[in-house]
Coordinates of C-alpha atoms in Angstrom, one line a residue:
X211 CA 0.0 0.0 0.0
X212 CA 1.2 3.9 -0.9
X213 CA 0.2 7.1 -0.1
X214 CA -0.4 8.7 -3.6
X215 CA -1.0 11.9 -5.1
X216 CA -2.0 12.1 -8.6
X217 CA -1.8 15.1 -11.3
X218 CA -4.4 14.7 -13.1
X219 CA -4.0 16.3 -16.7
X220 CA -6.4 18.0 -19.0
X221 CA -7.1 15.1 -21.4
X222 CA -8.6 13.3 -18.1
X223 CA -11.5 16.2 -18.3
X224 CA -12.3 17.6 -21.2
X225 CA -13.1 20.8 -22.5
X226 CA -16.8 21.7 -21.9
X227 CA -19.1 20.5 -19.1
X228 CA -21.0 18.1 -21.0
X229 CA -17.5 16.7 -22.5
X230 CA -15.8 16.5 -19.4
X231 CA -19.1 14.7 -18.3
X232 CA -18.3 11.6 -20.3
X233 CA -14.1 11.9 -20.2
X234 CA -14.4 11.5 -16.1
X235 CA -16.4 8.2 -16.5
X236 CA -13.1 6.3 -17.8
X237 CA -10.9 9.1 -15.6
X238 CA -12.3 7.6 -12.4
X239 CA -12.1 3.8 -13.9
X240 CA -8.3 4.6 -13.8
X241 CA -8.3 6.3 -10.4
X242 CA -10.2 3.8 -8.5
X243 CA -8.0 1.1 -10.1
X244 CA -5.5 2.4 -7.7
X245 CA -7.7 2.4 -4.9
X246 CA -8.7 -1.0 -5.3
X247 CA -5.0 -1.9 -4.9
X248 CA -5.0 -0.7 -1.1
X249 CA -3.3 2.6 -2.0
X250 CA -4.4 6.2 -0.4
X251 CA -5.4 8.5 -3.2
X252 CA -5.4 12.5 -3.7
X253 CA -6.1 13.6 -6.6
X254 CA -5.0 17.0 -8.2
X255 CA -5.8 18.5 -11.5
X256 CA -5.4 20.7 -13.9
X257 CA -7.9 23.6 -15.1
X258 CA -6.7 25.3 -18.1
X259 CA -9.6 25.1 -20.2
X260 CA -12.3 25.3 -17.3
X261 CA -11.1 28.7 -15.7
X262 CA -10.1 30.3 -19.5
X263 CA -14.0 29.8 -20.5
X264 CA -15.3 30.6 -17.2
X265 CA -13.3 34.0 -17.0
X266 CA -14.0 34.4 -21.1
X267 CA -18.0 34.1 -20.6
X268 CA -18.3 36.6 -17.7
X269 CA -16.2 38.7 -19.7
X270 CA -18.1 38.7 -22.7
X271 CA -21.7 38.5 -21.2
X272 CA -20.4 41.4 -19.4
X273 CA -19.8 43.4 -22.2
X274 CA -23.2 43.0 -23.3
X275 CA -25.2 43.5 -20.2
X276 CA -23.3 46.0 -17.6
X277 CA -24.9 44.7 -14.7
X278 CA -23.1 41.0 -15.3
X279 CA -19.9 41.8 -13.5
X280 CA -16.0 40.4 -14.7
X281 CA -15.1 37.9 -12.7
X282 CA -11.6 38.0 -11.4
X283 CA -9.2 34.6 -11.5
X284 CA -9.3 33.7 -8.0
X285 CA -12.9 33.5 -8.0
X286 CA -13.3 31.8 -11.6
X287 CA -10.5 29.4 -10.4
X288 CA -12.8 28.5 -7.5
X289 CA -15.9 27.7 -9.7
X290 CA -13.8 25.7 -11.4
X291 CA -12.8 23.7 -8.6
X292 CA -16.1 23.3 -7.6
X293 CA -17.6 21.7 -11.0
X294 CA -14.5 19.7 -11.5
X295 CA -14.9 18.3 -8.2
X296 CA -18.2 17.7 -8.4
X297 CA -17.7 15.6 -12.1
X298 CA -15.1 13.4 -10.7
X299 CA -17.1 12.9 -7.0
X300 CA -19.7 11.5 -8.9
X301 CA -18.3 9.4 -11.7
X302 CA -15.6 7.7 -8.5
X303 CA -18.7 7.0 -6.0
X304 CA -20.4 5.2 -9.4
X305 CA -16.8 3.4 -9.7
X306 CA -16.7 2.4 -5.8
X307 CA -19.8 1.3 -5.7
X308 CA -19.9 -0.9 -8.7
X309 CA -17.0 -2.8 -7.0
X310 CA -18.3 -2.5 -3.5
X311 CA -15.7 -0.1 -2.5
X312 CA -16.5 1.6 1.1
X313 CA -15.1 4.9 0.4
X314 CA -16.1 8.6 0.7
X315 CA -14.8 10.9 -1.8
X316 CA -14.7 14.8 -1.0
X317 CA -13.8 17.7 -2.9
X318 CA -12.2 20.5 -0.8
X319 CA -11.6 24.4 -2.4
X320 CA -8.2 24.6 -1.6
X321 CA -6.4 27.9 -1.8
X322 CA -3.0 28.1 -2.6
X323 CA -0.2 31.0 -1.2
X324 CA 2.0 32.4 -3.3
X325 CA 4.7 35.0 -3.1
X326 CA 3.3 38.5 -4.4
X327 CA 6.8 39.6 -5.5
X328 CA 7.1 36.2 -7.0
X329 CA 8.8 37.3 -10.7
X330 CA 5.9 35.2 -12.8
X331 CA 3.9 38.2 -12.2
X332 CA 6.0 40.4 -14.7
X333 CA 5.8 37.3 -17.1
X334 CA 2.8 35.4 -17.9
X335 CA 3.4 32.2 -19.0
X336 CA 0.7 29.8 -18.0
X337 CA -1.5 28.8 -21.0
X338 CA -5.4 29.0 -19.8
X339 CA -8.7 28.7 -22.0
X340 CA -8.5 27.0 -25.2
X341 CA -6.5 26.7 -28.6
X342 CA -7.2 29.4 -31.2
X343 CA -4.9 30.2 -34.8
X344 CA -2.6 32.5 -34.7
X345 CA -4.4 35.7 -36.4
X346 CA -7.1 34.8 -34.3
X347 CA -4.9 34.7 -31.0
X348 CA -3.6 38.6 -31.7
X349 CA -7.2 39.7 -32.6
X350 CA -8.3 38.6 -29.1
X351 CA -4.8 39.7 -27.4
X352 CA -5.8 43.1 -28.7
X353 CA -9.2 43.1 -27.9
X354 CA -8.9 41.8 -24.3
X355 CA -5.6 43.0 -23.6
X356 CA -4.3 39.6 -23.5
X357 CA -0.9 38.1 -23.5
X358 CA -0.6 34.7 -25.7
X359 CA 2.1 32.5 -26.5
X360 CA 2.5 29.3 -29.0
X361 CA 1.8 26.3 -26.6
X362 CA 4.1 23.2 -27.8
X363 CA 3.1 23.8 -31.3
X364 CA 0.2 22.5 -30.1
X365 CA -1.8 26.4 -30.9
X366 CA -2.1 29.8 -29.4
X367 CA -3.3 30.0 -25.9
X368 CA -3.7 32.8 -23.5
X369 CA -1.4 33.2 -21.0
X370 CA -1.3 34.7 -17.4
X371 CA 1.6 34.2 -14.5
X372 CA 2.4 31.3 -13.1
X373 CA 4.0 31.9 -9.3
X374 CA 5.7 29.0 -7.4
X375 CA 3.5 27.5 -4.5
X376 CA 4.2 28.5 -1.3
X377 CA 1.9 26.4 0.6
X378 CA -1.4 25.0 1.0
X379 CA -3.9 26.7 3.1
X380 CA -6.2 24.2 4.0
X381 CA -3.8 21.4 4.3
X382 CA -4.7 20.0 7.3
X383 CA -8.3 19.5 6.3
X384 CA -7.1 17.8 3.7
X385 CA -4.8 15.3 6.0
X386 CA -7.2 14.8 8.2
X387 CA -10.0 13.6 5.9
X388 CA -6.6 11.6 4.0
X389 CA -6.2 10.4 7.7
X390 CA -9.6 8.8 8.1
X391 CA -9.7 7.1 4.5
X392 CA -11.3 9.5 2.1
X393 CA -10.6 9.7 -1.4
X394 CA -9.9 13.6 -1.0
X395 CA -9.5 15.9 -4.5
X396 CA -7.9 18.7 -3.8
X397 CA -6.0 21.8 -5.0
X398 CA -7.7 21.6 -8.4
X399 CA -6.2 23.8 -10.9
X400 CA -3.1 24.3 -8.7
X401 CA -5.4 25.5 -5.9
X402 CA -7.0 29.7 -5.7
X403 CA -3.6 31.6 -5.5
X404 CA -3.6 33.7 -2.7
X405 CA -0.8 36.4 -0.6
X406 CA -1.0 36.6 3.2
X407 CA -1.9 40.1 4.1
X408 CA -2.9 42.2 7.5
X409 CA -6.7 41.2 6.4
X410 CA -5.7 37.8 6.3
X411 CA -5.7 35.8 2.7
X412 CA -6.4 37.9 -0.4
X413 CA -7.0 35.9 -4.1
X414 CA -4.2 36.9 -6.6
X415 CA -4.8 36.7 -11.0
X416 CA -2.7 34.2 -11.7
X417 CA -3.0 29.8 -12.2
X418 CA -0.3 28.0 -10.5
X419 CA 1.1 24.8 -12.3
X420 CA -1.3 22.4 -11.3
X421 CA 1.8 19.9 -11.4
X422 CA 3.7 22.3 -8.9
X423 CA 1.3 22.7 -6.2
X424 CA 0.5 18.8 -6.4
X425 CA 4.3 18.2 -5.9
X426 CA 4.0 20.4 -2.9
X427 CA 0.7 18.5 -1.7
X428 CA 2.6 15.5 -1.8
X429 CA 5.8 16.6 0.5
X430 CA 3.1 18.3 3.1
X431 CA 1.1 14.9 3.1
X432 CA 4.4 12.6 2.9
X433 CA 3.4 10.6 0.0
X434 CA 5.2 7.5 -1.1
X435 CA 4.6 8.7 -5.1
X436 CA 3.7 11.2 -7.1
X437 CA 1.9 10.0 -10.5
X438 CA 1.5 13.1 -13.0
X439 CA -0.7 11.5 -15.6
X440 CA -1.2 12.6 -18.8
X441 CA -1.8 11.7 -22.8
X442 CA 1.6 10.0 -23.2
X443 CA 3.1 6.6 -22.3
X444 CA 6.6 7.5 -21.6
X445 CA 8.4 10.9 -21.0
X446 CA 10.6 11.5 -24.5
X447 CA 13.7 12.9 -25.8
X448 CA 13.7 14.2 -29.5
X449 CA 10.1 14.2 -29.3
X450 CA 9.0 14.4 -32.8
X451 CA 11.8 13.8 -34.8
X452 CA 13.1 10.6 -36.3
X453 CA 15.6 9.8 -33.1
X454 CA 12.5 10.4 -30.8
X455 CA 13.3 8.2 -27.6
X456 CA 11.1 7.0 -24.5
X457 CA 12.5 6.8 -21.3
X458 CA 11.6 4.1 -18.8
X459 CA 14.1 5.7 -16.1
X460 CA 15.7 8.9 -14.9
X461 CA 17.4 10.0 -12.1
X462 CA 18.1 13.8 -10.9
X463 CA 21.5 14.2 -13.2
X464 CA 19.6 12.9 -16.4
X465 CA 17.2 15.6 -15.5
X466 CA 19.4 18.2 -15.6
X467 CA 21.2 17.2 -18.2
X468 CA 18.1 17.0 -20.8
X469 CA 16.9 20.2 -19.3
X470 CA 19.8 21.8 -19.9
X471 CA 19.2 20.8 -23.3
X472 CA 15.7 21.9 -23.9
X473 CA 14.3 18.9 -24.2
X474 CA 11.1 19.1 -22.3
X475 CA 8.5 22.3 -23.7
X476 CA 7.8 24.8 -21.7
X477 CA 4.1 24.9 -20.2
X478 CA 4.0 21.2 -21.2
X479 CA 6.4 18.3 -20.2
X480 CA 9.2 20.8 -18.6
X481 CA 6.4 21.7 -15.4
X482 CA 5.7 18.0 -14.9
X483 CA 9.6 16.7 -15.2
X484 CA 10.5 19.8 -12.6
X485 CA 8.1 18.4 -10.1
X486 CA 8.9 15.1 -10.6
X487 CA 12.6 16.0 -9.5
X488 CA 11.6 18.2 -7.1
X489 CA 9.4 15.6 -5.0
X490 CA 12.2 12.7 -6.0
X491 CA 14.8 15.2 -4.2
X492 CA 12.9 16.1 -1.2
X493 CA 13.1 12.7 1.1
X494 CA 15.1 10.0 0.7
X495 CA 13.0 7.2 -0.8
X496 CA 10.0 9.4 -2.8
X497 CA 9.4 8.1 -6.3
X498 CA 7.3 10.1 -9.2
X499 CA 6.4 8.7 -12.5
X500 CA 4.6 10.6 -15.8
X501 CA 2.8 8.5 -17.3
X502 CA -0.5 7.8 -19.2
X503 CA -3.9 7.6 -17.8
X504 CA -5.1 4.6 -18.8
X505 CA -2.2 3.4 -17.2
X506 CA -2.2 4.7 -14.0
X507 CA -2.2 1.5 -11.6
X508 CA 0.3 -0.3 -13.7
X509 CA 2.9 2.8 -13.6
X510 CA 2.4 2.8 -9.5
X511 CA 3.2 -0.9 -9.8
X512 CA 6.1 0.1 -12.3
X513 CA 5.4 -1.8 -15.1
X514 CA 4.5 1.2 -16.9
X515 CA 5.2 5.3 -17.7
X516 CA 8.5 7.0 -17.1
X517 CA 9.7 6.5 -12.9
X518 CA 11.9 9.2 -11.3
X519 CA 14.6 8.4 -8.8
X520 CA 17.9 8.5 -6.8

């Protein structure tokens, strides 16, 4: 049995309510897989797509109708949260009930601290919302006063800053319930980013790396492994070319050394690999592994994904 904390990523929910509807029915298949194998389960994930169209339609309905106010990022952050949450609570009690599985699941807003002076704020570079063309990007960058970047090729996103977790505020909530056998999801979307101020905690814009704050989730908890799970089987060097490798191993030098060769993209695989090491390099012992979904129990079991260790 392991403690684990899983990152879930974005092809595990969808784009849309009604999509990610559907795409949580096989997400929680895979994540009670683990539970049925006597592990503890937290679940993180990511909210990219969620927060962009929930900040995006207050914005636009707003602009229509002046009495529909903008809603700022901490608060559209925390809707998503809530909806995500909700999803993946039911689809898992569906999953634990069908094999007779005597578990509570509960979803907990979890806010996040951040450093105000952290230096993300002076350069966004966390893609949120979905993928538009390029001409179509810079017509909405000048319309909205956005910032947006090429995401891995992949399209043109908007970005917004990305500061370093701190903490987690409610983390003892969350070990607590962890401590009396719930399935807990928590920190969704890297968890509300918030600075400690004389009033107490104040939201922040921003979306912290959901694979960041789930790394530091896992060292507050002391988790055995940290599982970011996503929509490849193996972390890869030369991705896309002809010498494209997977790796089934790495340690903290091999790290390094294919960071230093920009290997991993930025806002993609680089986030998850930097966490990986990070958690790997906290205690003695800790083991992360990327790999895919649907292959989420085998990879805890190590007979599948990429596993990172000293």
């Amino acid at each position: 049995m392991a403690k684990v904390v899983v990152a879930l990523g974005g092809n595990a929910l969808g784009n849309n309510p009604e999509e990610q509807k559907e795409i949580v029915k096989k997400t929680a298949k895979y994540l009670v897989d683990i539970v049925a194998k006597g592990n503890i389960l937290i679940v993180c994930h990511g909210n990219g797509p969620q927060v962009g169209m929930i900040n995006l339609g207050f914005d636009v309905a707003s602009r229509y109708d002046k009495s529909i106010p903008v809603m700022p990022f901490p608060e559209c952050g925390s809707m998503s949260q809530g909806y995500i949450a909700f999803h993946l609570q039911q689809a898992m009690q569906y999953q634990l009930q069908k094999r007779n599985l005597k578990k509570g699941v509960a979803g907990i807003v979890t806010q996040t601290l951040v450093n105000a002076n952290d230096s993300a704020f002076s350069n966004p570079s966390k893609p949120v919302g979905p993928f538009y063309k390029e001409d179509e990007a810079e017509f909405l960058a000048k319309k909205y006063n956005w910032t947006v970047k090429n995401d891995a090729n992949r399209g043109w996103r908007r970005v917004i800053a990305s500061p370093l977790p701190i903490d987690i505020v409610e983390k003892n909530v969350i070990a607590d319930l962890v401590n009396h056998g719930f399935i807990v999801i928590a920190a969704g979307g890297g968890g509300i980013p918030v600075i400690k101020t004389n009033a107490g905690y104040q939201g922040i814009d921003a979306v912290i790396d959901k694979d960041f704050t789930s790394e530091k989730l896992a060292e507050i908890l002391d988790a055995d492994q940290l599982i970011i799970l996503t929509a490849v089987d193996k972390v890869m060097i030369n991705y896309g070319k002809p010498n494209q490798k997977a790796l089934d191993k790495l340690n903290s030098q091999e790290i390094d050394k294919y960071i230093s060769e920009n290997q991993f993209a930025a806002g993609s695989m680089l986030p998850k690999v930097q966490a990986a090491k990070k958690f790997i390099e906290s205690k003695k012992g800790r083991k992360a592994i990327i790999a895919n979904l649907a292959q989420a129990a085998d990879a805890i079991a190590g007979k599948a994904g990429t596993t990172f260790s000293n």
